[in-house]
């Protein structure tokens, strides 16, 4: 009969009465009939699938409200899986005639129950032949001793699930068996209700209540649509391959699934069939879908290049809008006399009206201010941050560049758990002693912990949900390893992931969020590669590294945390590269108490406190980062720390660009306590895990003075570089321009602060301001067109071989009781004196070259207080304009050219540093906050 002879709707009504075999035959008639049969997916195929007594809803137990992509495919998969246990036939390849000796398809069916052939299960099992079926009628079957399965057999409960209960302990001594539609409860003498040590068992639609399933390699197990409740568990020892699919585990007293021991070398007949079933599931991550990124404003980037392979998201944010949005206030200190004059005097006499301007545009750092190849403004001279941030890589991209992760994603050894639900118990999956497991599409909810992987075990977790655990969600230690990818880990009581004791997993493309503590914790010599994750909205640090933890943290988006984005403490180390760290309540990166990471090429932006905080005894290499649009300081450094800041862009922050303070934080009494990251109250002697000091620092250049070198500090809301320090400080080859207040302010410096070969340009107040009692050396700097004095100096030290040109106040003003040497500088003021010595300052001013600035300026180029007899002026050269000459003097800075003369950093190159370091955990530290951020970080405490 032609399909077109009847309406499609009528055909569907007719075909809805056909049983499954007839539907299959109809599919083979022709293409039109096949398409018609396939169109019944949501009607007849759904009815057949849900009506199968041996199976449940395809998405049971975790998502029974969601329909599968195809009911027909779900039914097909169930039918194929049901037959796995019967495929124990010899490989007949030697002769075709052996086909006649294959096992017959027909088999006997034995009924057990009141009034049936057998009244006890033991009696039926003693009489069955190979591959016979034993049907248990409703009732409770109890055996007082262990029951052995000596031939392949199928045991099925009749009726609905729960009507047939077994109080038995069964040991399988045959190659294969199948149990279906049964409830297992432990007998009086053992909690183990089923065990096998070499055969294959298939469990379909069974319930385990307070009982244990035990499988020992080379035995294998396939469990589908089973429930493990009231403390039930599955214990797998040395299994090569087992498959637990669509099972529910609840109310466990220990771990619901325990995988122990390495897979044995011997394999049974079922391994190849289970491997084929495993391949019927799509490999997670191959689709490349990393999920939509969480809501939240992406910060802009000040990086002129893009990271290779990254997607780029753009958002144009003007600094004025950011300042209005965050009500930014400029942090003002005391105004100098020169600045008051510049702010309230004749506004027509601005820096742009300098008649005899000396060009300086070819100084050593001018390449940072020139237009880029595409005509856009460079990072250092753009009034708006660059609107570019890298997107995290997809899992597909991560697998393509990491062969080890790709191999783990394709592996299928040990225990495979798919689409299972673990809830309301103590533990989910526990791996130990080289065990192996693979978890896909499962849900872990309301447990003490979801996964614990220890003792050199290997875990592969793909697309699972781990939530509401009372302790850490995923816990790895004792050299555990594996791949954790595309999971949703959230709302856990402790860390989402806890890595320690030499564990070294690959953690990529996960969403780790909404935790009551930190997102990821790495401690106790823990390692790991944490890449391309979205870590957000955690109550404590997004990534917390301590006690010699040593991960690689790369390409992550860490945002909207209620504390620091990344915290490195207690001798923590690590390689932290190419992350986007934004919108965190505290420091974007917080380094304290021996923390010694490499922090390179990160985007640290839009934070509600400081960008980078280097607290007490913090160390580390901070290189090539983009720190911008933070509401506090760009970088906040305590003078007891020894960081190296090299080649960073610190721009558009609401307070100081870089602030160095000497006052230590006050620790609130009663709040300092060590984080409790030990489950079940376990105490570990972390001291035994720490590397020796010689080993820790063997790969790193040892420094004794904090170093600030080759950075761009621009467009910040207050002082560019603010120093109030009790330790020495080296500031070399930095570009400090267009900050709203002073370029460099040294308010306290009991030991020597060296300012060498910097370019200090167009800042809102003085170029350099040094207060009394400070020890400062200025050498080889270019100080150009600042709105106050070029240099205002009230301390002790020397000003040697600087170019101080075009500043609105005096070129160099020395005041107070300073003891100073002003030697071989080239100075041209805009309105004030060239060099002014005020008060009782003592020292020498000699061999300086002074140029006349604005022709209307009546102030002398070299001025000294008449009452001052302790300052010696000698051999200074003053260049004035001859009024008889109509043209402006062709003054230029030559021999040498405009300073700074070079921008090459003295530090080691990036390639000379190790690629993997380690990190630590911290005590709670709290800082007293004073207005204006003069005494400490705006929020300089971390969890």
mmCIF file of C-alpha atoms in Angstrom, residues 461-761:
data_model
loop_
_atom_site.group_PDB
_atom_site.id
_atom_site.type_symbol
_atom_site.label_atom_id
_atom_site.label_comp_id
_atom_site.label_asym_id
_atom_site.label_seq_id
_atom_site.Cartn_x
_atom_site.Cartn_y
_atom_site.Cartn_z
ATOM 1 C CA UNK A 461 35.474 14.093 34.743
ATOM 2 C CA UNK A 462 33.553 15.454 31.783
ATOM 3 C CA UNK A 463 30.376 17.569 31.910
ATOM 4 C CA UNK A 464 29.291 16.708 35.435
ATOM 5 C CA UNK A 465 27.529 18.910 37.956
ATOM 6 C CA UNK A 466 29.051 19.097 41.443
ATOM 7 C CA UNK A 467 27.053 21.218 43.858
ATOM 8 C CA UNK A 468 26.057 21.734 47.485
ATOM 9 C CA UNK A 469 28.811 19.554 48.929
ATOM 10 C CA UNK A 470 29.469 20.246 52.581
ATOM 11 C CA UNK A 471 33.252 20.071 52.110
ATOM 12 C CA UNK A 472 35.245 20.378 48.881
ATOM 13 C CA UNK A 473 33.570 19.228 45.699
ATOM 14 C CA UNK A 474 36.524 17.473 44.059
ATOM 15 C CA UNK A 475 39.461 16.506 46.222
ATOM 16 C CA UNK A 476 42.798 15.313 44.758
ATOM 17 C CA UNK A 477 45.926 14.417 46.680
ATOM 18 C CA UNK A 478 48.898 12.039 46.902
ATOM 19 C CA UNK A 479 50.013 12.332 43.255
ATOM 20 C CA UNK A 480 46.521 11.929 41.816
ATOM 21 C CA UNK A 481 46.060 13.074 38.232
ATOM 22 C CA UNK A 482 43.518 13.220 35.439
ATOM 23 C CA UNK A 483 41.335 15.505 33.352
ATOM 24 C CA UNK A 484 38.511 17.623 34.780
ATOM 25 C CA UNK A 485 36.739 19.416 31.934
ATOM 26 C CA UNK A 486 33.465 21.221 31.204
ATOM 27 C CA UNK A 487 31.990 20.550 34.638
ATOM 28 C CA UNK A 488 29.660 22.856 36.517
ATOM 29 C CA UNK A 489 31.074 23.042 40.059
ATOM 30 C CA UNK A 490 29.148 25.390 42.303
ATOM 31 C CA UNK A 491 27.643 26.169 45.703
ATOM 32 C CA UNK A 492 30.011 23.962 47.704
ATOM 33 C CA UNK A 493 30.801 24.535 51.380
ATOM 34 C CA UNK A 494 34.580 24.422 50.923
ATOM 35 C CA UNK A 495 36.643 24.753 47.757
ATOM 36 C CA UNK A 496 35.172 23.648 44.457
ATOM 37 C CA UNK A 497 38.435 21.800 43.745
ATOM 38 C CA UNK A 498 41.046 20.980 46.376
ATOM 39 C CA UNK A 499 44.479 19.945 45.050
ATOM 40 C CA UNK A 500 47.304 18.947 47.366
ATOM 41 C CA UNK A 501 50.117 16.506 48.167
ATOM 42 C CA UNK A 502 51.652 16.303 44.692
ATOM 43 C CA UNK A 503 48.364 15.907 42.803
ATOM 44 C CA UNK A 504 48.732 17.143 39.232
ATOM 45 C CA UNK A 505 45.408 17.220 37.317
ATOM 46 C CA UNK A 506 44.442 19.069 34.143
ATOM 47 C CA UNK A 507 41.486 21.354 34.878
ATOM 48 C CA UNK A 508 40.053 23.004 31.755
ATOM 49 C CA UNK A 509 36.879 24.751 30.622
ATOM 50 C CA UNK A 510 34.899 24.335 33.847
ATOM 51 C CA UNK A 511 32.461 26.725 35.499
ATOM 52 C CA UNK A 512 33.498 27.010 39.141
ATOM 53 C CA UNK A 513 31.268 29.442 40.968
ATOM 54 C CA UNK A 514 29.073 30.441 43.902
ATOM 55 C CA UNK A 515 31.192 28.574 46.460
ATOM 56 C CA UNK A 516 31.028 29.429 50.139
ATOM 57 C CA UNK A 517 34.820 29.454 50.224
ATOM 58 C CA UNK A 518 37.336 29.496 47.354
ATOM 59 C CA UNK A 519 36.879 28.237 43.820
ATOM 60 C CA UNK A 520 40.133 26.268 43.496
ATOM 61 C CA UNK A 521 42.615 25.644 46.316
ATOM 62 C CA UNK A 522 46.133 24.352 45.608
ATOM 63 C CA UNK A 523 48.313 23.594 48.607
ATOM 64 C CA UNK A 524 50.814 21.203 50.152
ATOM 65 C CA UNK A 525 52.963 20.763 47.017
ATOM 66 C CA UNK A 526 49.865 20.405 44.876
ATOM 67 C CA UNK A 527 50.360 21.117 41.189
ATOM 68 C CA UNK A 528 47.994 21.064 38.255
ATOM 69 C CA UNK A 529 47.208 22.922 35.073
ATOM 70 C CA UNK A 530 44.171 25.179 35.524
ATOM 71 C CA UNK A 531 43.221 26.569 32.115
ATOM 72 C CA UNK A 532 40.329 28.283 30.346
ATOM 73 C CA UNK A 533 37.915 28.007 33.272
ATOM 74 C CA UNK A 534 35.270 30.500 34.337
ATOM 75 C CA UNK A 535 35.705 31.045 38.071
ATOM 76 C CA UNK A 536 33.269 33.548 39.521
ATOM 77 C CA UNK A 537 31.116 34.634 42.438
ATOM 78 C CA UNK A 538 33.011 32.677 45.093
ATOM 79 C CA UNK A 539 32.967 34.012 48.641
ATOM 80 C CA UNK A 540 36.738 33.728 49.005
ATOM 81 C CA UNK A 541 39.552 33.765 46.469
ATOM 82 C CA UNK A 542 38.784 32.416 43.019
ATOM 83 C CA UNK A 543 42.109 30.539 43.022
ATOM 84 C CA UNK A 544 43.901 30.114 46.343
ATOM 85 C CA UNK A 545 47.525 28.909 46.338
ATOM 86 C CA UNK A 546 49.484 28.198 49.506
ATOM 87 C CA UNK A 547 51.866 25.890 51.374
ATOM 88 C CA UNK A 548 54.112 25.337 48.337
ATOM 89 C CA UNK A 549 51.234 24.738 45.958
ATOM 90 C CA UNK A 550 52.588 24.970 42.429
ATOM 91 C CA UNK A 551 49.976 25.116 39.635
ATOM 92 C CA UNK A 552 49.890 26.636 36.184
ATOM 93 C CA UNK A 553 46.892 28.998 36.050
ATOM 94 C CA UNK A 554 46.379 30.131 32.477
ATOM 95 C CA UNK A 555 43.674 31.607 30.271
ATOM 96 C CA UNK A 556 40.949 31.656 32.940
ATOM 97 C CA UNK A 557 38.253 34.241 33.526
ATOM 98 C CA UNK A 558 38.195 34.925 37.267
ATOM 99 C CA UNK A 559 35.579 37.520 38.091
ATOM 100 C CA UNK A 560 32.904 38.850 40.428
ATOM 101 C CA UNK A 561 34.440 37.156 43.459
ATOM 102 C CA UNK A 562 33.648 38.452 46.913
ATOM 103 C CA UNK A 563 37.340 38.447 47.867
ATOM 104 C CA UNK A 564 40.559 38.327 45.830
ATOM 105 C CA UNK A 565 40.650 36.908 42.323
ATOM 106 C CA UNK A 566 43.853 34.935 42.933
ATOM 107 C CA UNK A 567 45.505 34.732 46.363
ATOM 108 C CA UNK A 568 49.046 33.416 46.795
ATOM 109 C CA UNK A 569 50.175 32.979 50.372
ATOM 110 C CA UNK A 570 52.309 30.931 52.785
ATOM 111 C CA UNK A 571 55.181 30.189 50.370
ATOM 112 C CA UNK A 572 52.863 29.599 47.450
ATOM 113 C CA UNK A 573 54.287 29.727 43.954
ATOM 114 C CA UNK A 574 52.853 29.204 40.499
ATOM 115 C CA UNK A 575 52.793 30.272 36.888
ATOM 116 C CA UNK A 576 49.830 32.623 36.464
ATOM 117 C CA UNK A 577 49.525 33.721 32.848
ATOM 118 C CA UNK A 578 47.034 35.202 30.391
ATOM 119 C CA UNK A 579 44.058 35.251 32.750
ATOM 120 C CA UNK A 580 41.283 37.844 32.799
ATOM 121 C CA UNK A 581 40.826 38.824 36.451
ATOM 122 C CA UNK A 582 38.080 41.396 36.840
ATOM 123 C CA UNK A 583 35.324 42.804 39.020
ATOM 124 C CA UNK A 584 36.543 41.194 42.234
ATOM 125 C CA UNK A 585 35.751 42.865 45.546
ATOM 126 C CA UNK A 586 39.332 42.719 46.866
ATOM 127 C CA UNK A 587 42.682 42.615 45.089
ATOM 128 C CA UNK A 588 42.675 41.061 41.658
ATOM 129 C CA UNK A 589 45.848 39.194 42.668
ATOM 130 C CA UNK A 590 46.935 39.121 46.317
ATOM 131 C CA UNK A 591 50.463 37.909 47.187
ATOM 132 C CA UNK A 592 51.561 37.641 50.813
ATOM 133 C CA UNK A 593 53.691 35.813 53.369
ATOM 134 C CA UNK A 594 56.282 34.177 51.171
ATOM 135 C CA UNK A 595 54.061 33.899 48.095
ATOM 136 C CA UNK A 596 56.400 33.803 45.100
ATOM 137 C CA UNK A 597 54.534 33.358 41.796
ATOM 138 C CA UNK A 598 55.256 34.322 38.226
ATOM 139 C CA UNK A 599 52.406 36.637 37.240
ATOM 140 C CA UNK A 600 52.631 37.296 33.529
ATOM 141 C CA UNK A 601 50.441 38.716 30.748
ATOM 142 C CA UNK A 602 47.213 38.867 32.761
ATOM 143 C CA UNK A 603 44.341 41.328 32.419
ATOM 144 C CA UNK A 604 43.533 42.624 35.907
ATOM 145 C CA UNK A 605 40.742 45.135 35.620
ATOM 146 C CA UNK A 606 37.532 46.675 36.937
ATOM 147 C CA UNK A 607 38.148 45.504 40.477
ATOM 148 C CA UNK A 608 36.487 47.211 43.411
ATOM 149 C CA UNK A 609 39.803 47.433 45.242
ATOM 150 C CA UNK A 610 43.411 47.204 44.037
ATOM 151 C CA UNK A 611 44.600 45.394 40.954
ATOM 152 C CA UNK A 612 47.617 43.612 42.456
ATOM 153 C CA UNK A 613 48.408 43.521 46.181
ATOM 154 C CA UNK A 614 51.859 42.420 47.333
ATOM 155 C CA UNK A 615 51.543 42.250 51.109
ATOM 156 C CA UNK A 616 53.917 41.385 53.899
ATOM 157 C CA UNK A 617 56.861 39.255 52.717
ATOM 158 C CA UNK A 618 55.361 38.878 49.274
ATOM 159 C CA UNK A 619 57.651 38.081 46.365
ATOM 160 C CA UNK A 620 57.235 37.167 42.750
ATOM 161 C CA UNK A 621 57.826 38.208 39.185
ATOM 162 C CA UNK A 622 55.009 40.463 37.966
ATOM 163 C CA UNK A 623 55.613 40.903 34.271
ATOM 164 C CA UNK A 624 53.705 42.100 31.215
ATOM 165 C CA UNK A 625 50.324 42.445 32.941
ATOM 166 C CA UNK A 626 47.594 44.917 32.084
ATOM 167 C CA UNK A 627 46.278 46.430 35.302
ATOM 168 C CA UNK A 628 43.572 48.975 34.609
ATOM 169 C CA UNK A 629 40.269 50.511 35.700
ATOM 170 C CA UNK A 630 40.492 49.252 39.275
ATOM 171 C CA UNK A 631 38.756 51.351 41.882
ATOM 172 C CA UNK A 632 41.742 51.261 44.248
ATOM 173 C CA UNK A 633 45.423 51.291 43.313
ATOM 174 C CA UNK A 634 46.773 49.551 40.280
ATOM 175 C CA UNK A 635 49.504 47.799 42.281
ATOM 176 C CA UNK A 636 49.841 48.012 46.063
ATOM 177 C CA UNK A 637 53.164 46.871 47.547
ATOM 178 C CA UNK A 638 54.252 46.612 51.164
ATOM 179 C CA UNK A 639 57.882 47.558 51.631
ATOM 180 C CA UNK A 640 58.661 44.345 53.527
ATOM 181 C CA UNK A 641 58.025 42.464 50.261
ATOM 182 C CA UNK A 642 60.425 41.915 47.364
ATOM 183 C CA UNK A 643 58.493 41.757 44.078
ATOM 184 C CA UNK A 644 59.851 42.375 40.606
ATOM 185 C CA UNK A 645 57.494 44.472 38.472
ATOM 186 C CA UNK A 646 58.648 44.341 34.870
ATOM 187 C CA UNK A 647 56.953 45.609 31.737
ATOM 188 C CA UNK A 648 53.430 46.053 33.106
ATOM 189 C CA UNK A 649 50.789 48.487 31.874
ATOM 190 C CA UNK A 650 49.254 50.084 34.977
ATOM 191 C CA UNK A 651 46.663 52.521 33.679
ATOM 192 C CA UNK A 652 43.315 54.177 34.352
ATOM 193 C CA UNK A 653 43.076 53.109 37.996
ATOM 194 C CA UNK A 654 41.073 55.328 40.299
ATOM 195 C CA UNK A 655 43.767 55.817 42.937
ATOM 196 C CA UNK A 656 47.527 55.421 42.737
ATOM 197 C CA UNK A 657 49.083 53.591 39.839
ATOM 198 C CA UNK A 658 51.737 51.913 42.004
ATOM 199 C CA UNK A 659 51.832 52.480 45.780
ATOM 200 C CA UNK A 660 54.635 51.251 48.055
ATOM 201 C CA UNK A 661 53.832 51.465 51.769
ATOM 202 C CA UNK A 662 55.853 50.707 54.876
ATOM 203 C CA UNK A 663 53.208 50.285 57.565
ATOM 204 C CA UNK A 664 52.345 46.662 58.237
ATOM 205 C CA UNK A 665 48.758 45.563 58.393
ATOM 206 C CA UNK A 666 47.252 45.112 61.813
ATOM 207 C CA UNK A 667 45.928 41.626 62.344
ATOM 208 C CA UNK A 668 42.578 41.733 64.068
ATOM 209 C CA UNK A 669 42.671 39.816 67.290
ATOM 210 C CA UNK A 670 40.673 36.648 67.150
ATOM 211 C CA UNK A 671 40.367 36.662 63.373
ATOM 212 C CA UNK A 672 43.722 35.168 62.503
ATOM 213 C CA UNK A 673 43.124 31.480 62.030
ATOM 214 C CA UNK A 674 44.327 28.926 59.554
ATOM 215 C CA UNK A 675 41.917 27.843 56.850
ATOM 216 C CA UNK A 676 40.355 24.475 57.649
ATOM 217 C CA UNK A 677 40.959 22.709 54.378
ATOM 218 C CA UNK A 678 41.318 19.263 55.927
ATOM 219 C CA UNK A 679 38.225 17.133 55.530
ATOM 220 C CA UNK A 680 37.020 15.144 58.524
ATOM 221 C CA UNK A 681 39.320 17.148 60.784
ATOM 222 C CA UNK A 682 42.443 15.512 59.360
ATOM 223 C CA UNK A 683 45.681 17.205 60.357
ATOM 224 C CA UNK A 684 48.628 17.174 57.999
ATOM 225 C CA UNK A 685 52.226 18.069 58.797
ATOM 226 C CA UNK A 686 52.648 20.512 55.938
ATOM 227 C CA UNK A 687 56.214 21.252 56.984
ATOM 228 C CA UNK A 688 57.251 17.821 55.737
ATOM 229 C CA UNK A 689 55.834 18.641 52.292
ATOM 230 C CA UNK A 690 57.656 21.911 51.764
ATOM 231 C CA UNK A 691 60.626 22.078 49.455
ATOM 232 C CA UNK A 692 63.869 23.295 50.877
ATOM 233 C CA UNK A 693 64.640 26.975 50.504
ATOM 234 C CA UNK A 694 67.607 26.169 48.256
ATOM 235 C CA UNK A 695 65.408 24.176 45.890
ATOM 236 C CA UNK A 696 62.642 26.764 45.885
ATOM 237 C CA UNK A 697 64.839 29.647 44.814
ATOM 238 C CA UNK A 698 67.362 27.854 42.663
ATOM 239 C CA UNK A 699 65.486 28.749 39.460
ATOM 240 C CA UNK A 700 64.803 32.374 40.354
ATOM 241 C CA UNK A 701 67.142 35.348 40.381
ATOM 242 C CA UNK A 702 67.688 36.287 44.005
ATOM 243 C CA UNK A 703 67.031 39.934 44.753
ATOM 244 C CA UNK A 704 67.423 41.983 47.908
ATOM 245 C CA UNK A 705 65.671 45.152 46.704
ATOM 246 C CA UNK A 706 62.190 45.487 45.231
ATOM 247 C CA UNK A 707 62.421 46.269 41.521
ATOM 248 C CA UNK A 708 60.073 48.372 39.381
ATOM 249 C CA UNK A 709 61.322 48.293 35.806
ATOM 250 C CA UNK A 710 60.054 49.064 32.287
ATOM 251 C CA UNK A 711 56.438 49.636 33.331
ATOM 252 C CA UNK A 712 53.889 52.023 31.863
ATOM 253 C CA UNK A 713 52.067 53.890 34.666
ATOM 254 C CA UNK A 714 49.554 56.181 33.008
ATOM 255 C CA UNK A 715 46.196 57.924 33.428
ATOM 256 C CA UNK A 716 45.715 56.933 37.052
ATOM 257 C CA UNK A 717 43.433 58.986 39.290
ATOM 258 C CA UNK A 718 46.092 60.100 41.755
ATOM 259 C CA UNK A 719 49.887 59.748 42.004
ATOM 260 C CA UNK A 720 51.521 57.540 39.408
ATOM 261 C CA UNK A 721 54.127 56.060 41.792
ATOM 262 C CA UNK A 722 53.510 56.678 45.509
ATOM 263 C CA UNK A 723 56.345 55.688 47.865
ATOM 264 C CA UNK A 724 56.041 55.609 51.630
ATOM 265 C CA UNK A 725 58.563 52.929 52.394
ATOM 266 C CA UNK A 726 61.035 51.761 55.004
ATOM 267 C CA UNK A 727 62.947 49.549 52.550
ATOM 268 C CA UNK A 728 65.151 50.320 49.527
ATOM 269 C CA UNK A 729 63.466 50.490 46.138
ATOM 270 C CA UNK A 730 64.790 50.502 42.569
ATOM 271 C CA UNK A 731 62.677 52.242 39.919
ATOM 272 C CA UNK A 732 64.250 51.867 36.473
ATOM 273 C CA UNK A 733 63.179 52.736 32.921
ATOM 274 C CA UNK A 734 59.468 53.325 33.562
ATOM 275 C CA UNK A 735 57.114 55.581 31.620
ATOM 276 C CA UNK A 736 54.992 57.559 34.088
ATOM 277 C CA UNK A 737 52.663 59.882 32.243
ATOM 278 C CA UNK A 738 49.304 61.644 32.347
ATOM 279 C CA UNK A 739 48.461 60.727 35.940
ATOM 280 C CA UNK A 740 46.059 63.150 37.611
ATOM 281 C CA UNK A 741 48.392 64.008 40.456
ATOM 282 C CA UNK A 742 52.166 63.792 40.948
ATOM 283 C CA UNK A 743 54.149 61.508 38.677
ATOM 284 C CA UNK A 744 56.357 60.106 41.467
ATOM 285 C CA UNK A 745 55.793 61.053 45.107
ATOM 286 C CA UNK A 746 58.282 59.900 47.760
ATOM 287 C CA UNK A 747 56.801 60.721 51.145
ATOM 288 C CA UNK A 748 58.915 58.400 53.248
ATOM 289 C CA UNK A 749 62.089 56.583 52.350
ATOM 290 C CA UNK A 750 64.397 55.782 55.249
ATOM 291 C CA UNK A 751 66.578 53.755 52.874
ATOM 292 C CA UNK A 752 67.646 54.659 49.365
ATOM 293 C CA UNK A 753 65.050 54.908 46.629
ATOM 294 C CA UNK A 754 66.698 54.972 43.195
ATOM 295 C CA UNK A 755 64.795 56.610 40.318
ATOM 296 C CA UNK A 756 66.881 55.896 37.227
ATOM 297 C CA UNK A 757 66.222 56.393 33.477
ATOM 298 C CA UNK A 758 62.485 56.975 33.833
ATOM 299 C CA UNK A 759 60.318 59.178 31.650
ATOM 300 C CA UNK A 760 57.946 61.288 33.760
ATOM 301 C CA UNK A 761 55.636 63.121 31.434
#
